[in-house]
Amino acid sequence: MIALLREQWDLLLEKPWLVPVLLLIGFGLAFVIPEYHLLSVYVQLILMYVGINIILAVSLNLVNGYMGEFSLAHAGFMAVGAYTAVLLTMKVLPVTDFPLLFPCAVLSGGLATALLGMIVAIPSFKVRGDYLAIITLAFLMIVKSMIENIDFIGGPRGIPGIMKLTTLPWVFFWTVTLVWMIRNFIYSKYGRGVLSIREDEIASDLMSVNTKQVKLFAFMLSSFCAGIAGALFAHLLQFISPRIFDITKSTDILIMVYLGGIASIGGSILGATLFTVLLELLRPSTMASLLSWLPSFVFVPLNEHFISHLGVWRMVIMPLTLILVMLYWPRGIMGLREFRGFIPRRDRAAHHFNNPQERDPHGVIDGN
Amino acid sequence: VAFFPSTYRDFVAFTLLMLLIIIRPYGILGKPRIQKV
């Protein structure tokens, strides 16, 4: 049964219409829903979080999946993007009079973060693996500590009363643009360099790959995307504080990446979507409203013994899901596979991971 | 103490850690491991 499902899944990934159809659905969700109020504000909010998490997961996958490094600094990058954009929209740019200045603020947040990404990239020239993970963690803690100590930006209290400028069309625009940028980077000359660093950095250096330049570009692009996601996130939540961007946030993004599958854009999109939706479904209020159609003699005891405790249990269920995925799908849901639409025409024949027999002739991968 | 409040302790600790790993990735007393290719 599972083998059959997996076969069908592989066939679906090979369909040329899959990415255009997904884009069309996304376009419909982004522009038609808010215009005609087809879905509630809450569902629109979840859709926006899905978009932001897709940006975060795909950009972290560039460093952790494609380049084979281990970065924990993504929440820190997000914080820098969020604070930069918020300061611009609240204190510098007249966004209330000119709403089209909002993308400029978001872009500035991304650019400021890209500069910081450069600072993290420089240590990666000398160290990798566990050491780089510690450096990125230290960077995250430094950013958090600095924000907590600057009173001008609210210190540990954060910044309340941010204007709600993030809308579904903007999230869709940034998600599509950034995913497309990362996809183009991965399949470019620099992307080959990124992959060669993952396989063997010394060998790629010997084969005249400018590993320092490639690492610098990869880190800067990844942090740029995280900064933009942070800027969108801040203008959606309407409140930011250093506590939001702690290690838990970085862990959440890591879960999305590993759930979907490393070194796969499609995997990160799936991982981010599944994680966000599942986390929301496990909220007691969401679950209660979803099951409210049940007769009262079923709903009342269910609510009393199960639904009302979900707030505690969801933090057990989510990591448990991750452990099960790691055990049975060590490479995540996609496992190095990719949507056909993301692979350039010239690379499709070489991308043999979409062919199950070539990918795993002995059935070892994916826990079989 | 007044010029450098205790709220900066995370900042100082992690900056030192970061610098140490960058400058001496093999630790204070460790020796560099040379990898032959």
CSV table of C-alpha atoms in Angstrom, one decimal:
chain,number,residue,atom,x,y,z
A,1,MET,CA,0.0,0.0,0.0
A,2,ILE,CA,2.8,2.4,1.0
A,3,ALA,CA,4.8,1.4,-2.0
A,4,LEU,CA,1.9,2.1,-4.3
A,5,LEU,CA,1.3,5.5,-2.7
A,6,ARG,CA,5.0,6.3,-3.1
A,7,GLU,CA,4.9,5.3,-6.7
A,8,GLN,CA,1.8,7.5,-7.3
A,9,TRP,CA,3.6,10.3,-5.5
A,10,ASP,CA,6.7,9.9,-7.7
A,11,LEU,CA,4.5,10.0,-10.8
A,12,LEU,CA,2.7,13.1,-9.6
A,13,LEU,CA,6.1,14.9,-9.1
A,14,GLU,CA,6.9,14.1,-12.8
A,15,LYS,CA,3.8,15.8,-14.1
A,16,PRO,CA,4.7,19.0,-16.0
A,17,TRP,CA,1.5,20.7,-15.1
A,18,LEU,CA,2.0,20.5,-11.3
A,19,VAL,CA,4.0,23.7,-10.7
A,20,PRO,CA,1.8,25.9,-13.0
A,21,VAL,CA,-1.3,24.5,-11.4
A,22,LEU,CA,0.1,25.2,-7.9
A,23,LEU,CA,1.0,28.7,-9.0
A,24,LEU,CA,-2.5,29.3,-10.4
A,25,ILE,CA,-4.0,28.1,-7.1
A,26,GLY,CA,-1.6,30.3,-5.2
A,27,PHE,CA,-2.5,33.3,-7.4
A,28,GLY,CA,-6.2,32.6,-6.9
A,29,LEU,CA,-5.8,32.3,-3.1
A,30,ALA,CA,-3.7,35.5,-3.0
A,31,PHE,CA,-5.8,37.8,-5.1
A,32,VAL,CA,-9.3,36.4,-5.4
A,33,ILE,CA,-9.9,35.5,-1.7
A,34,PRO,CA,-9.2,38.9,-0.1
A,35,GLU,CA,-11.1,40.7,-3.0
A,36,TYR,CA,-14.3,38.8,-2.6
A,37,HIS,CA,-13.9,37.8,1.1
A,38,LEU,CA,-14.2,34.1,0.2
A,39,LEU,CA,-12.4,32.9,3.4
A,40,SER,CA,-12.4,34.2,6.9
A,41,VAL,CA,-9.7,36.6,8.1
A,42,TYR,CA,-8.3,33.8,10.3
A,43,VAL,CA,-7.8,31.5,7.3
A,44,GLN,CA,-6.2,34.3,5.3
A,45,LEU,CA,-3.8,34.9,8.3
A,46,ILE,CA,-2.8,31.2,8.2
A,47,LEU,CA,-2.2,31.4,4.4
A,48,MET,CA,0.1,34.4,5.0
A,49,TYR,CA,2.0,32.5,7.7
A,50,VAL,CA,2.3,29.6,5.2
A,51,GLY,CA,3.9,31.9,2.6
A,52,ILE,CA,6.3,33.5,5.1
A,53,ASN,CA,7.3,30.0,6.4
A,54,ILE,CA,7.9,28.8,2.8
A,55,ILE,CA,10.4,31.7,2.3
A,56,LEU,CA,12.1,30.8,5.6
A,57,ALA,CA,12.3,27.1,4.9
A,58,VAL,CA,13.5,27.4,1.3
A,59,SER,CA,16.2,29.9,2.2
A,60,LEU,CA,17.4,27.8,5.1
A,61,ASN,CA,17.5,24.8,2.8
A,62,LEU,CA,20.0,26.6,0.6
A,63,VAL,CA,22.5,26.6,3.5
A,64,ASN,CA,21.5,23.5,5.4
A,65,GLY,CA,20.4,21.3,2.6
A,66,TYR,CA,22.2,22.3,-0.6
A,67,MET,CA,25.4,23.5,0.9
A,68,GLY,CA,25.5,20.9,3.7
A,69,GLU,CA,26.3,23.4,6.5
A,70,PHE,CA,24.3,23.7,9.7
A,71,SER,CA,23.0,27.2,10.4
A,72,LEU,CA,20.9,28.1,13.4
A,73,ALA,CA,21.0,31.9,12.8
A,74,HIS,CA,17.9,32.1,10.7
A,75,ALA,CA,15.8,33.6,13.5
A,76,GLY,CA,18.5,36.2,14.1
A,77,PHE,CA,18.4,37.2,10.4
A,78,MET,CA,14.6,37.3,10.6
A,79,ALA,CA,14.9,39.6,13.6
A,80,VAL,CA,17.2,42.0,11.8
A,81,GLY,CA,14.9,42.2,8.8
A,82,ALA,CA,11.9,42.7,11.0
A,83,TYR,CA,13.4,45.5,13.1
A,84,THR,CA,14.9,47.3,10.1
A,85,ALA,CA,11.6,47.3,8.1
A,86,VAL,CA,9.6,48.3,11.2
A,87,LEU,CA,11.9,51.2,12.0
A,88,LEU,CA,11.6,52.4,8.4
A,89,THR,CA,7.8,52.1,8.2
A,90,MET,CA,7.3,53.7,11.7
A,91,LYS,CA,9.9,56.4,11.8
A,92,VAL,CA,11.3,57.1,8.3
A,93,LEU,CA,9.0,56.4,5.4
A,94,PRO,CA,5.5,58.0,5.1
A,95,VAL,CA,3.8,54.6,4.5
A,96,THR,CA,0.4,55.8,5.5
A,97,ASP,CA,0.4,58.3,2.6
A,98,PHE,CA,2.3,56.1,0.1
A,99,PRO,CA,1.5,52.4,0.8
A,100,LEU,CA,3.7,51.5,-2.1
A,101,LEU,CA,6.7,52.4,0.0
A,102,PHE,CA,6.1,49.2,2.0
A,103,PRO,CA,8.0,46.9,-0.4
A,104,CYS,CA,10.9,49.4,-0.2
A,105,ALA,CA,11.0,48.9,3.6
A,106,VAL,CA,10.8,45.1,3.2
A,107,LEU,CA,13.6,45.2,0.6
A,108,SER,CA,15.7,47.4,2.9
A,109,GLY,CA,15.2,44.8,5.7
A,110,GLY,CA,16.4,42.1,3.4
A,111,LEU,CA,19.4,44.1,2.3
A,112,ALA,CA,20.4,44.9,5.8
A,113,THR,CA,20.2,41.3,6.7
A,114,ALA,CA,22.2,40.3,3.7
A,115,LEU,CA,25.0,42.4,5.0
A,116,LEU,CA,24.9,40.6,8.3
A,117,GLY,CA,24.8,37.3,6.4
A,118,MET,CA,28.2,38.3,5.0
A,119,ILE,CA,29.5,38.5,8.6
A,120,VAL,CA,28.3,35.0,9.3
A,121,ALA,CA,29.7,33.7,6.0
A,122,ILE,CA,33.2,34.8,6.9
A,123,PRO,CA,33.7,32.4,9.8
A,124,SER,CA,32.4,29.6,7.5
A,125,PHE,CA,35.6,30.0,5.4
A,126,LYS,CA,37.5,28.6,8.3
A,127,VAL,CA,35.1,26.3,10.2
A,128,ARG,CA,32.3,24.0,9.3
A,129,GLY,CA,30.1,21.3,10.8
A,130,ASP,CA,29.5,21.5,14.6
A,131,TYR,CA,31.7,24.6,14.9
A,132,LEU,CA,29.8,26.6,12.4
A,133,ALA,CA,26.5,25.5,14.1
A,134,ILE,CA,27.9,27.0,17.4
A,135,ILE,CA,29.0,30.2,15.6
A,136,THR,CA,25.5,30.6,14.1
A,137,LEU,CA,23.9,29.9,17.4
A,138,ALA,CA,26.3,32.5,19.0
A,139,PHE,CA,25.3,35.0,16.3
A,140,LEU,CA,21.6,34.4,17.1
A,141,MET,CA,22.2,35.0,20.8
A,142,ILE,CA,24.3,38.2,20.1
A,143,VAL,CA,21.6,39.6,17.9
A,144,LYS,CA,18.9,38.9,20.5
A,145,SER,CA,21.0,40.3,23.3
A,146,MET,CA,21.8,43.5,21.3
A,147,ILE,CA,18.1,44.1,20.5
A,148,GLU,CA,17.2,43.6,24.2
A,149,ASN,CA,19.8,46.2,25.2
A,150,ILE,CA,18.8,49.0,22.7
A,151,ASP,CA,16.1,51.1,24.3
A,152,PHE,CA,15.5,53.0,21.1
A,153,ILE,CA,13.9,49.9,19.6
A,154,GLY,CA,11.9,49.0,22.7
A,155,GLY,CA,14.5,46.8,24.4
A,156,PRO,CA,13.0,43.6,25.8
A,157,ARG,CA,9.5,45.0,25.6
A,158,GLY,CA,9.6,45.1,21.8
A,159,ILE,CA,7.7,47.3,19.5
A,160,PRO,CA,3.9,47.3,19.6
A,161,GLY,CA,1.4,49.0,17.3
A,162,ILE,CA,3.0,48.2,14.0
A,163,MET,CA,0.8,49.0,11.0
A,164,LYS,CA,-0.7,45.9,9.3
A,165,LEU,CA,0.8,46.3,5.9
A,166,THR,CA,1.4,42.6,5.0
A,167,THR,CA,-1.4,41.4,2.8
A,168,LEU,CA,-2.0,38.1,1.0
A,169,PRO,CA,-1.0,39.5,-2.5
A,170,TRP,CA,2.3,40.9,-1.1
A,171,VAL,CA,3.1,37.5,0.6
A,172,PHE,CA,2.4,35.7,-2.6
A,173,PHE,CA,4.5,38.1,-4.6
A,174,TRP,CA,7.5,37.8,-2.3
A,175,THR,CA,7.2,34.0,-1.9
A,176,VAL,CA,7.1,33.4,-5.6
A,177,THR,CA,9.9,35.9,-6.3
A,178,LEU,CA,12.2,34.6,-3.6
A,179,VAL,CA,11.6,30.9,-4.3
A,180,TRP,CA,12.3,31.6,-8.0
A,181,MET,CA,15.5,33.5,-7.1
A,182,ILE,CA,16.7,30.6,-5.0
A,183,ARG,CA,15.8,28.1,-7.7
A,184,ASN,CA,17.7,30.0,-10.3
A,185,PHE,CA,20.7,30.3,-7.9
A,186,ILE,CA,20.7,26.6,-7.2
A,187,TYR,CA,20.7,25.7,-10.9
A,188,SER,CA,23.3,28.4,-11.8
A,189,LYS,CA,27.1,28.1,-11.9
A,190,TYR,CA,27.2,29.2,-8.2
A,191,GLY,CA,24.6,26.5,-7.4
A,192,ARG,CA,26.9,23.8,-8.8
A,193,GLY,CA,29.6,25.3,-6.5
A,194,VAL,CA,27.2,25.1,-3.5
A,195,LEU,CA,26.5,21.4,-4.3
A,196,SER,CA,30.2,20.6,-4.7
A,197,ILE,CA,30.9,22.2,-1.3
A,198,ARG,CA,28.4,19.8,0.2
A,199,GLU,CA,30.0,16.8,-1.4
A,200,ASP,CA,33.6,17.7,-0.7
A,201,GLU,CA,34.8,21.2,0.0
A,202,ILE,CA,38.6,20.4,-0.4
A,203,ALA,CA,38.0,18.6,-3.7
A,204,SER,CA,35.8,21.4,-5.0
A,205,ASP,CA,38.5,23.9,-4.0
A,206,LEU,CA,41.1,21.9,-6.0
A,207,MET,CA,38.7,21.8,-9.0
A,208,SER,CA,39.0,25.6,-9.1
A,209,VAL,CA,35.6,26.3,-7.5
A,210,ASN,CA,35.9,29.6,-5.6
A,211,THR,CA,34.4,28.2,-2.4
A,212,LYS,CA,34.7,31.4,-0.4
A,213,GLN,CA,32.8,33.4,-3.0
A,214,VAL,CA,30.1,30.7,-3.4
A,215,LYS,CA,29.7,30.4,0.4
A,216,LEU,CA,29.4,34.2,0.7
A,217,PHE,CA,26.7,34.4,-2.0
A,218,ALA,CA,24.8,31.5,-0.6
A,219,PHE,CA,24.8,32.9,3.0
A,220,MET,CA,23.9,36.4,1.7
A,221,LEU,CA,21.0,35.1,-0.4
A,222,SER,CA,19.7,32.9,2.4
A,223,SER,CA,19.9,35.8,5.0
A,224,PHE,CA,18.3,38.2,2.5
A,225,CYS,CA,15.3,36.0,2.1
A,226,ALA,CA,15.1,35.5,5.9
A,227,GLY,CA,15.2,39.3,6.4
A,228,ILE,CA,12.3,39.8,3.9
A,229,ALA,CA,10.3,37.0,5.7
A,230,GLY,CA,11.0,38.8,9.0
A,231,ALA,CA,9.8,42.1,7.6
A,232,LEU,CA,6.6,40.6,6.3
A,233,PHE,CA,6.1,38.7,9.6
A,234,ALA,CA,6.5,41.9,11.7
A,235,HIS,CA,3.9,43.8,9.6
A,236,LEU,CA,1.5,40.8,9.9
A,237,LEU,CA,1.8,40.2,13.6
A,238,GLN,CA,1.9,44.0,14.4
A,239,PHE,CA,4.2,43.4,17.3
A,240,ILE,CA,7.8,42.3,17.6
A,241,SER,CA,10.0,41.6,20.6
A,242,PRO,CA,13.3,39.8,20.9
A,243,ARG,CA,11.6,36.8,22.5
A,244,ILE,CA,9.8,36.0,19.3
A,245,PHE,CA,13.1,35.5,17.5
A,246,ASP,CA,14.8,33.0,19.9
A,247,ILE,CA,16.2,29.5,19.3
A,248,THR,CA,12.7,28.0,19.2
A,249,LYS,CA,12.0,30.0,16.0
A,250,SER,CA,15.2,28.6,14.4
A,251,THR,CA,14.2,25.1,15.5
A,252,ASP,CA,10.7,25.5,13.9
A,253,ILE,CA,12.4,26.4,10.6
A,254,LEU,CA,14.7,23.5,10.9
A,255,ILE,CA,11.8,21.2,11.5
A,256,MET,CA,10.1,22.5,8.3
A,257,VAL,CA,13.2,21.9,6.2
A,258,TYR,CA,13.9,18.3,7.5
A,259,LEU,CA,10.2,17.4,7.4
A,260,GLY,CA,10.0,18.4,3.8
A,261,GLY,CA,13.3,17.0,2.8
A,262,ILE,CA,16.8,18.5,2.5
A,263,ALA,CA,18.1,19.8,-0.9
A,264,SER,CA,14.6,20.0,-2.4
A,265,ILE,CA,12.7,23.3,-3.0
A,266,GLY,CA,9.4,21.4,-3.3
A,267,GLY,CA,10.2,19.6,0.0
A,268,SER,CA,10.7,22.9,1.8
A,269,ILE,CA,7.4,24.2,0.4
A,270,LEU,CA,5.6,21.0,1.5
A,271,GLY,CA,7.3,21.0,4.9
A,272,ALA,CA,6.5,24.6,5.7
A,273,THR,CA,2.9,24.2,4.6
A,274,LEU,CA,2.4,21.0,6.5
A,275,PHE,CA,4.1,22.3,9.7
A,276,THR,CA,2.1,25.6,9.7
A,277,VAL,CA,-1.3,24.0,9.0
A,278,LEU,CA,-0.7,21.2,11.5
A,279,LEU,CA,0.4,23.6,14.2
A,280,GLU,CA,-2.8,25.6,13.7
A,281,LEU,CA,-5.0,22.5,13.5
A,282,LEU,CA,-3.7,21.4,16.9
A,283,ARG,CA,-4.9,24.7,18.5
A,284,PRO,CA,-7.8,23.9,20.9
A,285,SER,CA,-10.0,26.7,19.5
A,286,THR,CA,-9.4,25.6,15.8
A,287,MET,CA,-10.0,22.0,16.6
A,288,ALA,CA,-13.2,22.9,18.5
A,289,SER,CA,-14.6,25.0,15.7
A,290,LEU,CA,-13.7,22.3,13.2
A,291,LEU,CA,-15.5,19.6,15.2
A,292,SER,CA,-18.4,21.7,16.3
A,293,TRP,CA,-20.7,19.9,13.8
A,294,LEU,CA,-20.6,16.8,15.9
A,295,PRO,CA,-23.6,16.0,18.1
A,296,SER,CA,-23.3,17.5,21.6
A,297,PHE,CA,-23.1,14.1,23.3
A,298,VAL,CA,-19.9,13.4,21.3
A,299,PHE,CA,-18.5,16.9,21.2
A,300,VAL,CA,-18.8,17.8,24.9
A,301,PRO,CA,-16.8,14.8,26.3
A,302,LEU,CA,-14.3,15.1,23.4
A,303,ASN,CA,-13.8,18.7,24.1
A,304,GLU,CA,-13.5,18.1,27.9
A,305,HIS,CA,-11.0,15.3,27.7
A,306,PHE,CA,-9.1,15.9,24.4
A,307,ILE,CA,-9.5,19.2,22.6
A,308,SER,CA,-9.1,21.5,25.7
A,309,HIS,CA,-5.7,19.8,26.4
A,310,LEU,CA,-4.4,20.2,22.9
A,311,GLY,CA,-2.5,23.3,23.8
A,312,VAL,CA,-0.1,21.2,25.9
A,313,TRP,CA,-0.2,18.2,23.6
A,314,ARG,CA,0.6,19.9,20.4
A,315,MET,CA,4.1,20.6,21.6
A,316,VAL,CA,4.4,16.8,22.1
A,317,ILE,CA,2.7,15.8,18.9
A,318,MET,CA,4.8,18.0,16.6
A,319,PRO,CA,8.2,16.7,17.8
A,320,LEU,CA,6.9,13.2,17.8
A,321,THR,CA,5.8,13.6,14.2
A,322,LEU,CA,9.3,14.8,13.4
A,323,ILE,CA,10.9,11.8,15.1
A,324,LEU,CA,8.6,9.4,13.2
A,325,VAL,CA,9.4,11.2,9.9
A,326,MET,CA,13.2,10.9,10.7
A,327,LEU,CA,12.8,7.2,11.5
A,328,TYR,CA,10.7,6.2,8.5
A,329,TRP,CA,11.7,8.9,6.0
A,330,PRO,CA,15.2,10.0,7.0
A,331,ARG,CA,15.5,12.2,4.0
A,332,GLY,CA,12.1,13.9,4.7
A,333,ILE,CA,8.9,13.7,2.6
A,334,MET,CA,10.5,14.6,-0.7
A,335,GLY,CA,13.9,13.0,0.0
A,336,LEU,CA,16.1,14.7,-2.7
A,337,ARG,CA,13.2,14.5,-5.2
A,338,GLU,CA,12.0,17.7,-6.8
A,339,PHE,CA,8.9,18.9,-8.7
A,340,ARG,CA,9.6,18.6,-12.4
A,341,GLY,CA,8.7,22.3,-12.9
A,342,PHE,CA,11.5,23.5,-10.7
A,343,ILE,CA,14.2,21.6,-12.6
A,344,PRO,CA,15.5,23.4,-15.7
A,345,ARG,CA,14.9,21.6,-19.0
A,346,ARG,CA,18.6,21.0,-19.5
A,347,ASP,CA,19.0,19.4,-16.1
A,348,ARG,CA,16.0,17.0,-16.2
A,349,ALA,CA,17.8,14.0,-17.6
A,350,ALA,CA,20.6,14.4,-15.0
A,351,HIS,CA,18.3,14.8,-12.1
A,352,HIS,CA,17.9,11.1,-11.7
A,353,PHE,CA,16.6,11.3,-8.1
A,354,ASN,CA,13.1,11.6,-9.4
A,355,ASN,CA,13.5,8.1,-10.8
A,356,PRO,CA,13.0,5.7,-7.8
A,357,GLN,CA,15.1,2.9,-9.2
A,358,GLU,CA,18.1,5.0,-10.0
A,359,ARG,CA,17.7,7.0,-6.8
A,360,ASP,CA,17.7,3.9,-4.5
A,361,PRO,CA,18.4,0.6,-6.3
A,362,HIS,CA,18.6,-1.3,-3.1
A,363,GLY,CA,15.7,0.3,-1.3
A,364,VAL,CA,17.9,1.6,1.5
A,365,ILE,CA,17.0,5.3,1.4
A,366,ASP,CA,13.7,6.3,3.0
A,367,GLY,CA,13.9,3.6,5.6
A,368,ASN,CA,12.8,0.7,3.4
B,1,VAL,CA,29.6,48.0,36.3
B,2,ALA,CA,27.6,51.1,35.7
B,3,PHE,CA,29.2,51.5,32.2
B,4,PHE,CA,28.7,47.9,31.3
B,5,PRO,CA,25.4,46.6,32.7
B,6,SER,CA,24.9,42.9,33.4
B,7,THR,CA,22.2,42.7,30.7
B,8,TYR,CA,25.1,42.5,28.2
B,9,ARG,CA,26.4,39.2,29.7
B,10,ASP,CA,24.9,37.1,26.8
B,11,PHE,CA,26.4,39.5,24.3
B,12,VAL,CA,29.9,39.3,25.8
B,13,ALA,CA,29.9,35.6,26.4
B,14,PHE,CA,28.7,34.6,22.9
B,15,THR,CA,31.0,37.2,21.2
B,16,LEU,CA,34.0,35.7,23.0
B,17,LEU,CA,32.8,32.2,22.1
B,18,MET,CA,32.4,33.2,18.4
B,19,LEU,CA,35.9,34.8,18.3
B,20,LEU,CA,37.5,31.9,20.0
B,21,ILE,CA,36.0,29.4,17.5
B,22,ILE,CA,37.1,31.6,14.6
B,23,ILE,CA,40.6,32.3,15.8
B,24,ARG,CA,41.4,29.0,17.6
B,25,PRO,CA,38.8,26.4,16.3
B,26,TYR,CA,40.8,23.6,18.1
B,27,GLY,CA,40.3,25.3,21.5
B,28,ILE,CA,42.6,27.0,23.9
B,29,LEU,CA,44.8,24.0,24.7
B,30,GLY,CA,44.1,21.9,21.6
B,31,LYS,CA,46.4,21.3,18.7
B,32,PRO,CA,45.3,21.8,15.0
B,33,ARG,CA,44.5,18.5,13.2
B,34,ILE,CA,46.0,18.5,9.8
B,35,GLN,CA,44.0,16.6,7.2
B,36,LYS,CA,45.9,15.0,4.4
B,37,VAL,CA,44.2,15.0,1.0
